[in-house]
PDB file of C-alpha atoms in Angstrom:
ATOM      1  CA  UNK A 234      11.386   3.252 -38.474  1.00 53.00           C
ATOM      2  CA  UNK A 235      14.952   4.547 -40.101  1.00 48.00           C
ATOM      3  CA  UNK A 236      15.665   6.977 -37.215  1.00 48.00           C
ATOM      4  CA  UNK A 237      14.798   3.440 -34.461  1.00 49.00           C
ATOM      5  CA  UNK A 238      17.479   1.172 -36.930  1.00 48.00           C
ATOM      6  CA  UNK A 239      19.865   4.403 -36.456  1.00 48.00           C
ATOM      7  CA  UNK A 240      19.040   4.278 -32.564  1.00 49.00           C
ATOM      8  CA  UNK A 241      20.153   0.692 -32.442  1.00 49.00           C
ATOM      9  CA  UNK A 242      23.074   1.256 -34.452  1.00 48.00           C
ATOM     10  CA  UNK A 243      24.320   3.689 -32.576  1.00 47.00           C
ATOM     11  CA  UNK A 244      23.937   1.887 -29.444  1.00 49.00           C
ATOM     12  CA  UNK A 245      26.209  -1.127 -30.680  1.00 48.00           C
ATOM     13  CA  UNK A 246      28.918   1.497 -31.765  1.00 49.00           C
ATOM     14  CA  UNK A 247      28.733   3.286 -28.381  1.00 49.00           C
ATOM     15  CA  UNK A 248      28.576   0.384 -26.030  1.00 47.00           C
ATOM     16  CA  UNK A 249      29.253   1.856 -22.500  1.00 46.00           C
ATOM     17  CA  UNK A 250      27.951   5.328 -23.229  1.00 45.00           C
ATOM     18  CA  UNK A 251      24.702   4.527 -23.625  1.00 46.00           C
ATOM     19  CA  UNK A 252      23.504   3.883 -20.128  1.00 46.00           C
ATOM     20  CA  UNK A 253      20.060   2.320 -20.236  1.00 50.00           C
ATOM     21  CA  UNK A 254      20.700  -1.649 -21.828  1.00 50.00           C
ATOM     22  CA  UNK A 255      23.632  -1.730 -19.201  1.00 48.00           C
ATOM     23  CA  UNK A 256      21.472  -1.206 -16.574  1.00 48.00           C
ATOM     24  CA  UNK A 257      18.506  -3.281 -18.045  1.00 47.00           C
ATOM     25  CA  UNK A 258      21.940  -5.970 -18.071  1.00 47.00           C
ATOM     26  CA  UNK A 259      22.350  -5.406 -14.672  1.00 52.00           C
ATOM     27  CA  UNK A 260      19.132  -5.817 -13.624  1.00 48.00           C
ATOM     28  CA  UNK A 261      18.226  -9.028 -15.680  1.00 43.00           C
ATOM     29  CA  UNK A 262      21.641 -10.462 -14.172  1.00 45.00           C
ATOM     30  CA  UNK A 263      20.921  -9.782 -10.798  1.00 44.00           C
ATOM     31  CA  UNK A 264      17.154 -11.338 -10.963  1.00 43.00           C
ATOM     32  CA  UNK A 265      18.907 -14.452 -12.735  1.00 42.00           C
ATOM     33  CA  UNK A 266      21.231 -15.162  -9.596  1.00 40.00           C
ATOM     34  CA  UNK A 267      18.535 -14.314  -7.170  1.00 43.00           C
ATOM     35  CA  UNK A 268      16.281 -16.658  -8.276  1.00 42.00           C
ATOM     36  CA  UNK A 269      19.009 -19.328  -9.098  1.00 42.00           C
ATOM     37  CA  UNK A 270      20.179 -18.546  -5.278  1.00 43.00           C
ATOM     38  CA  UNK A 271      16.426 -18.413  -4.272  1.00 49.00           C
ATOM     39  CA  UNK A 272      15.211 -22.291  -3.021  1.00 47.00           C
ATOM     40  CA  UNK A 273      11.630 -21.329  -4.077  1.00 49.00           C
ATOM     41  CA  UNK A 274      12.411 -20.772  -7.528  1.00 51.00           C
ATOM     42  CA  UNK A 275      14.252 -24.106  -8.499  1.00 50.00           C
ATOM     43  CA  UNK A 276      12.406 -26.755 -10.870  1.00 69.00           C
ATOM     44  CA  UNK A 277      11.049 -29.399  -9.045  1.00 75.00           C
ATOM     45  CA  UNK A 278      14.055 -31.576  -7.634  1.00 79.00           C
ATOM     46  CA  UNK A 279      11.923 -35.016  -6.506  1.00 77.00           C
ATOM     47  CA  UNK A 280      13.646 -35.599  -2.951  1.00 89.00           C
ATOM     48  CA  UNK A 281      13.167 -37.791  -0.074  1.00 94.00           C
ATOM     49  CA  UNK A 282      10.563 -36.239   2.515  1.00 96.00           C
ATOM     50  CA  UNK A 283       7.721 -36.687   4.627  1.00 96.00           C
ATOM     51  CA  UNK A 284       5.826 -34.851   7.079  1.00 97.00           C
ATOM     52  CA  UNK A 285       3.015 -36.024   9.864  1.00 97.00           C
ATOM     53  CA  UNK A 286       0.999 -33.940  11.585  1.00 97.00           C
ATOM     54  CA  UNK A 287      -1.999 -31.365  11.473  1.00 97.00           C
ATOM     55  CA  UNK A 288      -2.847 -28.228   9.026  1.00 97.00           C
ATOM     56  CA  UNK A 289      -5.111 -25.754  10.099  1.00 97.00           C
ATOM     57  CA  UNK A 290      -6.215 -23.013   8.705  1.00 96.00           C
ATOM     58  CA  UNK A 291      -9.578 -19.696   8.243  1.00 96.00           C
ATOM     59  CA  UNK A 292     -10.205 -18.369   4.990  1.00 94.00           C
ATOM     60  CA  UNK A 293     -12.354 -15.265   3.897  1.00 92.00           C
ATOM     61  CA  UNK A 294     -15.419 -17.817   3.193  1.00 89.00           C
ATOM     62  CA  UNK A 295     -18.580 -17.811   4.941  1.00 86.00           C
ATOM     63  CA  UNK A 296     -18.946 -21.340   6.521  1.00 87.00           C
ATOM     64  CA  UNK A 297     -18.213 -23.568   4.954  1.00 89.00           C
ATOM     65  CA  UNK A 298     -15.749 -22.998   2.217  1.00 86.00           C
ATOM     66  CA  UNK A 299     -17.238 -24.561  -1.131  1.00 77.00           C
ATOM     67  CA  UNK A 300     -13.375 -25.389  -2.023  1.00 79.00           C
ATOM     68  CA  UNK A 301     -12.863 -28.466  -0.028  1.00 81.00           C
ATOM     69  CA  UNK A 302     -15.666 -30.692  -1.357  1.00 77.00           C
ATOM     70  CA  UNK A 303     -15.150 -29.095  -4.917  1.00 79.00           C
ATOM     71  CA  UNK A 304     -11.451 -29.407  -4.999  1.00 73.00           C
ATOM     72  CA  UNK A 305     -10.922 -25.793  -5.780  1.00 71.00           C
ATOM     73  CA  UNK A 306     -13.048 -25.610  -8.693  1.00 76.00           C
ATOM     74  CA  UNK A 307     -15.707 -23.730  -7.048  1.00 82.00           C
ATOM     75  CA  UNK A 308     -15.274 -20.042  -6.368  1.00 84.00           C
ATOM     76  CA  UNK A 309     -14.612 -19.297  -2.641  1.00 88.00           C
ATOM     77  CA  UNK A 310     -17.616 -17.172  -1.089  1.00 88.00           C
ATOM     78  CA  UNK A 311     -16.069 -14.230  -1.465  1.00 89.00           C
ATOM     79  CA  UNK A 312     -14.731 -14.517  -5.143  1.00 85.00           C
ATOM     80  CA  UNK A 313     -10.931 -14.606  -4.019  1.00 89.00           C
ATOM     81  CA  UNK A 314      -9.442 -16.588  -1.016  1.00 92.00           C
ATOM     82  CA  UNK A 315      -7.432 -14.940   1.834  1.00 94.00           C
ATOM     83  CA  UNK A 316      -6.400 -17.419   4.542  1.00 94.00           C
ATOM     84  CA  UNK A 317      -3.567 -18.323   7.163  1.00 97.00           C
ATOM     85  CA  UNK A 318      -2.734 -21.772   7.625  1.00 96.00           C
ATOM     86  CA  UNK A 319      -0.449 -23.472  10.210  1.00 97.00           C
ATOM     87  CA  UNK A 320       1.558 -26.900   9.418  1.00 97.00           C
ATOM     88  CA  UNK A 321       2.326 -28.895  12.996  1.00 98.00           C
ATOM     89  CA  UNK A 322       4.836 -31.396  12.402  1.00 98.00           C
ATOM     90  CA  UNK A 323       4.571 -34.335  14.575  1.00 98.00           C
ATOM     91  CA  UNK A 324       6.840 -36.585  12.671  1.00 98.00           C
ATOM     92  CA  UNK A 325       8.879 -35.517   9.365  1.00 97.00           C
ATOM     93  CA  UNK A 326      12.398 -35.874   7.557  1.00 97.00           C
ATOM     94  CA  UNK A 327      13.726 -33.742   4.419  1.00 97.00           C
ATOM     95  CA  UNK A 328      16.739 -35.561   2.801  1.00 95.00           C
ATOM     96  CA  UNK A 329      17.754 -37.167   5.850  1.00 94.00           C
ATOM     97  CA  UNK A 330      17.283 -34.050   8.163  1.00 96.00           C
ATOM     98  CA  UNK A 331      14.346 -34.303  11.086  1.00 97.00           C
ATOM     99  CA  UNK A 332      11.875 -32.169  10.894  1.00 98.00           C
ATOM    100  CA  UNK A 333       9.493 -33.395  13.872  1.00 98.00           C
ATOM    101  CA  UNK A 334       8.148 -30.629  16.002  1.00 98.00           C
ATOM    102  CA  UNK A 335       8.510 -27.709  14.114  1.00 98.00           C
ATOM    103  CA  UNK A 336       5.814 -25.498  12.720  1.00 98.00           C
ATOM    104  CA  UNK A 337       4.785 -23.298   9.827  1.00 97.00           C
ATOM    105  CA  UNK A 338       2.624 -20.663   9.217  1.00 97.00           C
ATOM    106  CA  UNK A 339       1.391 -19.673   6.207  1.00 95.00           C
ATOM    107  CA  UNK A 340       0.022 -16.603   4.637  1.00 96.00           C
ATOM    108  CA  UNK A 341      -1.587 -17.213   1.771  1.00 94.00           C
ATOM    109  CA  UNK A 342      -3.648 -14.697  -1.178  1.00 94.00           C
ATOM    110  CA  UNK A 343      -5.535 -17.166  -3.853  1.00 91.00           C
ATOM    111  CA  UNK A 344      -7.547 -14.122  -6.420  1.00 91.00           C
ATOM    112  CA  UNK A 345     -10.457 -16.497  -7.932  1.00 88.00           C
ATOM    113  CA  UNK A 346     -10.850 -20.104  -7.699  1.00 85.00           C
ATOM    114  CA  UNK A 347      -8.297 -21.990  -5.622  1.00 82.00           C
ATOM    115  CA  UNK A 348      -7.719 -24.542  -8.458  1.00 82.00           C
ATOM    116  CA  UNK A 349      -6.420 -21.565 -10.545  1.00 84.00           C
ATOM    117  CA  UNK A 350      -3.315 -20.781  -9.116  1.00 84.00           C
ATOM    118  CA  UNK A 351      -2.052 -17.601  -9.204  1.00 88.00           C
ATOM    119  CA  UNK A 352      -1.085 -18.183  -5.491  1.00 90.00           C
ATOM    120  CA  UNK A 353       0.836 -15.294  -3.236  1.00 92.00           C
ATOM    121  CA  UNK A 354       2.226 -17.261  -0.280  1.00 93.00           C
ATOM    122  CA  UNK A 355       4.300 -15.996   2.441  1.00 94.00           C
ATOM    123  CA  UNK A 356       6.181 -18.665   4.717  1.00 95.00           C
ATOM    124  CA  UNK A 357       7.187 -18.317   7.898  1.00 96.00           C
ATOM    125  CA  UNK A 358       9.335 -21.042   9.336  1.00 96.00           C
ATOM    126  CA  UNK A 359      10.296 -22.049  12.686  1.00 97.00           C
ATOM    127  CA  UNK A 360      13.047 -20.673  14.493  1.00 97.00           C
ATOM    128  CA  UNK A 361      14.472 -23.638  15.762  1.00 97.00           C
ATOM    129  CA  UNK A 362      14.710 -25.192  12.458  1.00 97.00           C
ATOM    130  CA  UNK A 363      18.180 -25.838  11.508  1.00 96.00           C
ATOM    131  CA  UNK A 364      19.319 -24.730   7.992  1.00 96.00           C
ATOM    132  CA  UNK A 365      18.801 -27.464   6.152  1.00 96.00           C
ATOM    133  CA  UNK A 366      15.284 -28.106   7.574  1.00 97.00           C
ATOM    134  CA  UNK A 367      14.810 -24.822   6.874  1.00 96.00           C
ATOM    135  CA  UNK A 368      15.650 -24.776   3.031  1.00 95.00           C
ATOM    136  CA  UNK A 369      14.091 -28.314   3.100  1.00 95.00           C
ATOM    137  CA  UNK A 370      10.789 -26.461   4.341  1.00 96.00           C
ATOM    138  CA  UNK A 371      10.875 -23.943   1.756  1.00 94.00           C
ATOM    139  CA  UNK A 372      11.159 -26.594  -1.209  1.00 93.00           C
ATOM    140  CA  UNK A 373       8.177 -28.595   0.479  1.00 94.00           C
ATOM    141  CA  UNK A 374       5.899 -25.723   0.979  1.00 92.00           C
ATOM    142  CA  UNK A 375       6.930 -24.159  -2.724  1.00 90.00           C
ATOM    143  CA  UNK A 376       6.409 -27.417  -4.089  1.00 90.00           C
ATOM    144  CA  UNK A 377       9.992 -27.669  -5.525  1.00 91.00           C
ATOM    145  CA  UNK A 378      10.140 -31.128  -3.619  1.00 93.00           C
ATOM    146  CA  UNK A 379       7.825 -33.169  -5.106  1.00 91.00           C
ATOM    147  CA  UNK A 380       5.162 -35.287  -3.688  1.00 91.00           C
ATOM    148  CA  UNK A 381       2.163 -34.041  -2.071  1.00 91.00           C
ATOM    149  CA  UNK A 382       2.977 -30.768  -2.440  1.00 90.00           C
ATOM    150  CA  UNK A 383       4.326 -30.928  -6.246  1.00 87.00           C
ATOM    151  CA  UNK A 384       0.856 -29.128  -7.065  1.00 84.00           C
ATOM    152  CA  UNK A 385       1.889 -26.055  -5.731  1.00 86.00           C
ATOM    153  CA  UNK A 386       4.430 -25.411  -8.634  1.00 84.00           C
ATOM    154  CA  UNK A 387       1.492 -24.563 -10.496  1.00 77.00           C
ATOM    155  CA  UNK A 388      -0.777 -23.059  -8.359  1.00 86.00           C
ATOM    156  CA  UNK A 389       1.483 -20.864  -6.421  1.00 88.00           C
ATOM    157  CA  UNK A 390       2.920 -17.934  -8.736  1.00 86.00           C
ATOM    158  CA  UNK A 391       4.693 -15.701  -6.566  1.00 87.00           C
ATOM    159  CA  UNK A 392       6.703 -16.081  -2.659  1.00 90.00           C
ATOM    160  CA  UNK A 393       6.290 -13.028  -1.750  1.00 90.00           C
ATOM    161  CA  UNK A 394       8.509 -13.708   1.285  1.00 92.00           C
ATOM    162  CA  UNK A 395      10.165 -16.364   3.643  1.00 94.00           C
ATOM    163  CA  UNK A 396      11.375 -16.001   6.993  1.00 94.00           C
ATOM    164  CA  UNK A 397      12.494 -17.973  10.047  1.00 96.00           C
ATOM    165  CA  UNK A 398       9.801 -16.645  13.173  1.00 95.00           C
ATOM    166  CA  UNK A 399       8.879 -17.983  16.902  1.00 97.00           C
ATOM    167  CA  UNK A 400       5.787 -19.890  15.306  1.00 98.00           C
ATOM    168  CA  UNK A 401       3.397 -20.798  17.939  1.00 98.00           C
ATOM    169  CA  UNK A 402       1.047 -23.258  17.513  1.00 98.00           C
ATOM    170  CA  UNK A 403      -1.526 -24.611  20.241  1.00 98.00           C
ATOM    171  CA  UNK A 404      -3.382 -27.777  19.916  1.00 97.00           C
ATOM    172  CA  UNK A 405      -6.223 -27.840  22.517  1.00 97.00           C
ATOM    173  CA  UNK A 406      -9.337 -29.992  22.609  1.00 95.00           C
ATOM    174  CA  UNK A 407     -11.989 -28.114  20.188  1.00 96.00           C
ATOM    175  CA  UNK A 408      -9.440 -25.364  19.377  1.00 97.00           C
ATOM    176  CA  UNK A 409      -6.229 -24.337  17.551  1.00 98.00           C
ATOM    177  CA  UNK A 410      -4.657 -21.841  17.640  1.00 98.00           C
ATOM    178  CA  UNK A 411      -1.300 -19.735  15.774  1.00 98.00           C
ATOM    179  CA  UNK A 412       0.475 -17.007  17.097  1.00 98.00           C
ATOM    180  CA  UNK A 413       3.040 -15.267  14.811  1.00 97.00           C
ATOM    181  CA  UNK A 414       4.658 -12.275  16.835  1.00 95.00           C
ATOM    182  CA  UNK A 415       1.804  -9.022  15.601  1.00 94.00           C
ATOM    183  CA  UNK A 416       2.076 -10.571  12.336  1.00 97.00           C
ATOM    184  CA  UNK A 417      -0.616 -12.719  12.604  1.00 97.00           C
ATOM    185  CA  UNK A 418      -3.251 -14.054  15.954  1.00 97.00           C
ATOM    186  CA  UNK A 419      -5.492 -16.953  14.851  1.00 97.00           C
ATOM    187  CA  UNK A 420      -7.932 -19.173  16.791  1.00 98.00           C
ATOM    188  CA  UNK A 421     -10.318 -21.231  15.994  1.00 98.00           C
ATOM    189  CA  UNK A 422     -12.668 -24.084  17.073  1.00 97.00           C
ATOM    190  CA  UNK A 423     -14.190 -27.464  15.647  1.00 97.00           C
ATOM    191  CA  UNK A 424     -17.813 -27.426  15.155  1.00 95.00           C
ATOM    192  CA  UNK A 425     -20.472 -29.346  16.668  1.00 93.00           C
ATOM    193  CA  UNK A 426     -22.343 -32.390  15.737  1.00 93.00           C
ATOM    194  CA  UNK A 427     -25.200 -34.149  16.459  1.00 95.00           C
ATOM    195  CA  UNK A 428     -22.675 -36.115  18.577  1.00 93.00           C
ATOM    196  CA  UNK A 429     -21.090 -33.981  20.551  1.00 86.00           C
ATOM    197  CA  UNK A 430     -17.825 -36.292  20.964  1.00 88.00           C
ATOM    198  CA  UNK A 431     -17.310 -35.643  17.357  1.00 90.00           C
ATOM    199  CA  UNK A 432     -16.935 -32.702  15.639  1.00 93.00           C
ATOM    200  CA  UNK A 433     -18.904 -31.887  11.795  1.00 94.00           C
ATOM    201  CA  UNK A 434     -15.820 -33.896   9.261  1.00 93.00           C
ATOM    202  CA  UNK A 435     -15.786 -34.273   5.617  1.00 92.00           C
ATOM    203  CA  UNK A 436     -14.527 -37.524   5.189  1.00 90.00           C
ATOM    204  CA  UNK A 437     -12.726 -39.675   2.423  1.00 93.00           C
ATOM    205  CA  UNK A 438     -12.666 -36.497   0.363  1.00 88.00           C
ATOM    206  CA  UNK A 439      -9.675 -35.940  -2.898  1.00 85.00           C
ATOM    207  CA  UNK A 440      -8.981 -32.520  -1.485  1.00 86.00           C
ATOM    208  CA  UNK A 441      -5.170 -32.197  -1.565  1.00 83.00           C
ATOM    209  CA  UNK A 442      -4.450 -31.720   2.293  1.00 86.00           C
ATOM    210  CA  UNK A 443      -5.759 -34.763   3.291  1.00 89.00           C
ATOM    211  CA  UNK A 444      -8.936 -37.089   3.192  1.00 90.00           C
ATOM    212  CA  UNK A 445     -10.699 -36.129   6.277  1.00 93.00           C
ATOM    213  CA  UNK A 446     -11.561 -32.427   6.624  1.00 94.00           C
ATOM    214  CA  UNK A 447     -13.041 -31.362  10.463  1.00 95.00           C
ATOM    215  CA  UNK A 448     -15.366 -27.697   9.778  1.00 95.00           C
ATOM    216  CA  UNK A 449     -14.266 -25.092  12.079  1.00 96.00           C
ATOM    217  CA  UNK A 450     -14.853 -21.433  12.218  1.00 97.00           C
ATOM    218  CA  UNK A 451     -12.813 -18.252  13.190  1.00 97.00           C
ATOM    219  CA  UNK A 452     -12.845 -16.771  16.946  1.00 97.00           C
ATOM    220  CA  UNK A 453     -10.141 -14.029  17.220  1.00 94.00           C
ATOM    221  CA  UNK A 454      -8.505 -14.054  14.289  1.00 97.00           C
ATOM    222  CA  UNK A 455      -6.068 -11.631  12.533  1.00 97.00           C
ATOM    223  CA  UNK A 456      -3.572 -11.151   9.883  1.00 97.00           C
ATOM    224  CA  UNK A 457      -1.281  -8.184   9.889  1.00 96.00           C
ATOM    225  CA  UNK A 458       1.649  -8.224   7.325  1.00 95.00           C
ATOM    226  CA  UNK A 459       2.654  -8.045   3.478  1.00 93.00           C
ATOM    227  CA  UNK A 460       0.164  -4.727   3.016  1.00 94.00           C
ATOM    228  CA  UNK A 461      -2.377  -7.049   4.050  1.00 96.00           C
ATOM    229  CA  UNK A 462      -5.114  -6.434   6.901  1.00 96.00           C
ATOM    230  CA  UNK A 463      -7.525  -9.703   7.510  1.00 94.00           C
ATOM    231  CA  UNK A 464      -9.903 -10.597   9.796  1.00 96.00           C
ATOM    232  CA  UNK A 465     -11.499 -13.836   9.790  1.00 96.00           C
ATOM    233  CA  UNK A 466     -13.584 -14.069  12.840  1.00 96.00           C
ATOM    234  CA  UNK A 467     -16.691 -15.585  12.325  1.00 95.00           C
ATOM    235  CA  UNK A 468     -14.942 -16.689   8.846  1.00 95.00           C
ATOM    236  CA  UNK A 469     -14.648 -21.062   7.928  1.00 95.00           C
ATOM    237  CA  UNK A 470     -12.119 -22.606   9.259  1.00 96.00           C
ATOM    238  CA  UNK A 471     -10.505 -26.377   8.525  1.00 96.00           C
ATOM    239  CA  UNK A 472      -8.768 -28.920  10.963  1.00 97.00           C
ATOM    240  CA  UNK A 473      -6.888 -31.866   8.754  1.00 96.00           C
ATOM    241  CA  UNK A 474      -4.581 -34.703   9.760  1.00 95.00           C
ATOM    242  CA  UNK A 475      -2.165 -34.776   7.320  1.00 95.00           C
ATOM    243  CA  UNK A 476       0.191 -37.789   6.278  1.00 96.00           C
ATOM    244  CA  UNK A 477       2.229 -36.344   3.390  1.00 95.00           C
ATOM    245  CA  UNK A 478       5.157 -37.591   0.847  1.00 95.00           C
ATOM    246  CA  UNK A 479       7.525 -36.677  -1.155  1.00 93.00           C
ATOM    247  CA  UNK A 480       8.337 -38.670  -4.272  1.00 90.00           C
ATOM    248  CA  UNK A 481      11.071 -40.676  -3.239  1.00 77.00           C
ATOM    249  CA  UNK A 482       9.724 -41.479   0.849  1.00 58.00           C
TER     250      UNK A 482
END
């Protein structure tokens, strides 16, 4: 213990020689102004948003994933939850700035139940989205904006990126589809009912993206980025209408 008190001494008399608590300086300082330069990082700043439109998404679950009608607090079929999502935008506004017709893909890594957190999410953000709707976006989909998507403060613990991409999304009949460059290739399609006009739906459920859930499963369907190599063909799938809000809208 006397020869650690002498350490630590000696370290306040020879400030600058001893190299190692500079550089643990540095590198505390330079994580501080990333994340105070980082939008995803920010407390939650209630703002003025809202956002029409459709998610879609395939998991790692067999059909059909036990998280929808248990709100997350059933473990997903395969003990942790891989998935890709896509956010079309048919209408929407951050603060004033329109964010109707662009898309957003998601990547997202969920280890045990969904309602757990401990979220890994990677955003990729359209292209044409100008910079504000592109921060605005990023606060949304962190849940740094408030709202509908305040939960994910809690339940997603680390971004482990965010990028602007050519985000394709296709909307037709029974299917969906989302193209992101190699990055990631997903399709899938609604299934059947009884009546075949309309497909199998979950309706007036709690689950956060939106009362009425339509089961779909995984065609082709890849993700290829972050370390991470998915396939979900086969795999459940979701189609949901979404009407969402920030706190002040």
């Amino acid at each position: 213990g006397e020869s650690l008190k002498g350490n630590q001494l000696a370290d306040k008399n020879n400030v600058g020689k001893e190299r190692a608590p500079a550089d643990k300086l540095a590198v505390s300082q330079r994580i501080d102004s990333r994340v105070e330069s980082n939008p995803l990082r920010r407390k939650m700043e209630p703002t003025d948003w809202a956002i029409k439109g459709e998610l879609f998404l395939n998991c790692s679950c067999t059909l059909f994933c036990p998280c929808v009608v248990s709100l997350g607090a059933h473990p997903p079929t395969e003990g942790h939850c891989h998935a890709w999502m896509a956010i079309a935008i048919d209408e929407g506004h951050f603060e004033g700035e329109n964010l109707s017709g662009l898309n957003v893909g998601l990547l997202v890594d969920i280890p045990g139940r969904m309602g757990e957190g401990n979220w890994r999410v990677a955003a990729y953000v359209d292209e044409r989205a100008s910079q504000k709707a592109y921060n605005g976006l990023l606060k949304i989909f962190s849940g740094t904006a408030g709202g509908t998507t305040g939960l994910f403060t809690f339940l997603v613990s680390e971004i482990i990126g965010a990028e602007r991409e050519k985000v394709e999304i296709t909307r037709n009949g029974k299917k969906r589809g989302l193209y992101i460059g190699r990055k990631i290739a997903g399709e899938i399609e609604m299934i059947d009912g009884v009546d075949p006009d309309h497909p199998v739906t979950i309706t007036n459920s709690k689950y956060w993206m939106g009362p009425n859930i339509i089961a779909a499963k995984g065609l082709k369907s890849k993700v290829r980025d972050y370390g991470r190599v998915w396939d979900f063909g086969g795999m459940s799938a979701e189609i949901c209408p979404i009407d969402w809000k920030g706190p002040k809208a």
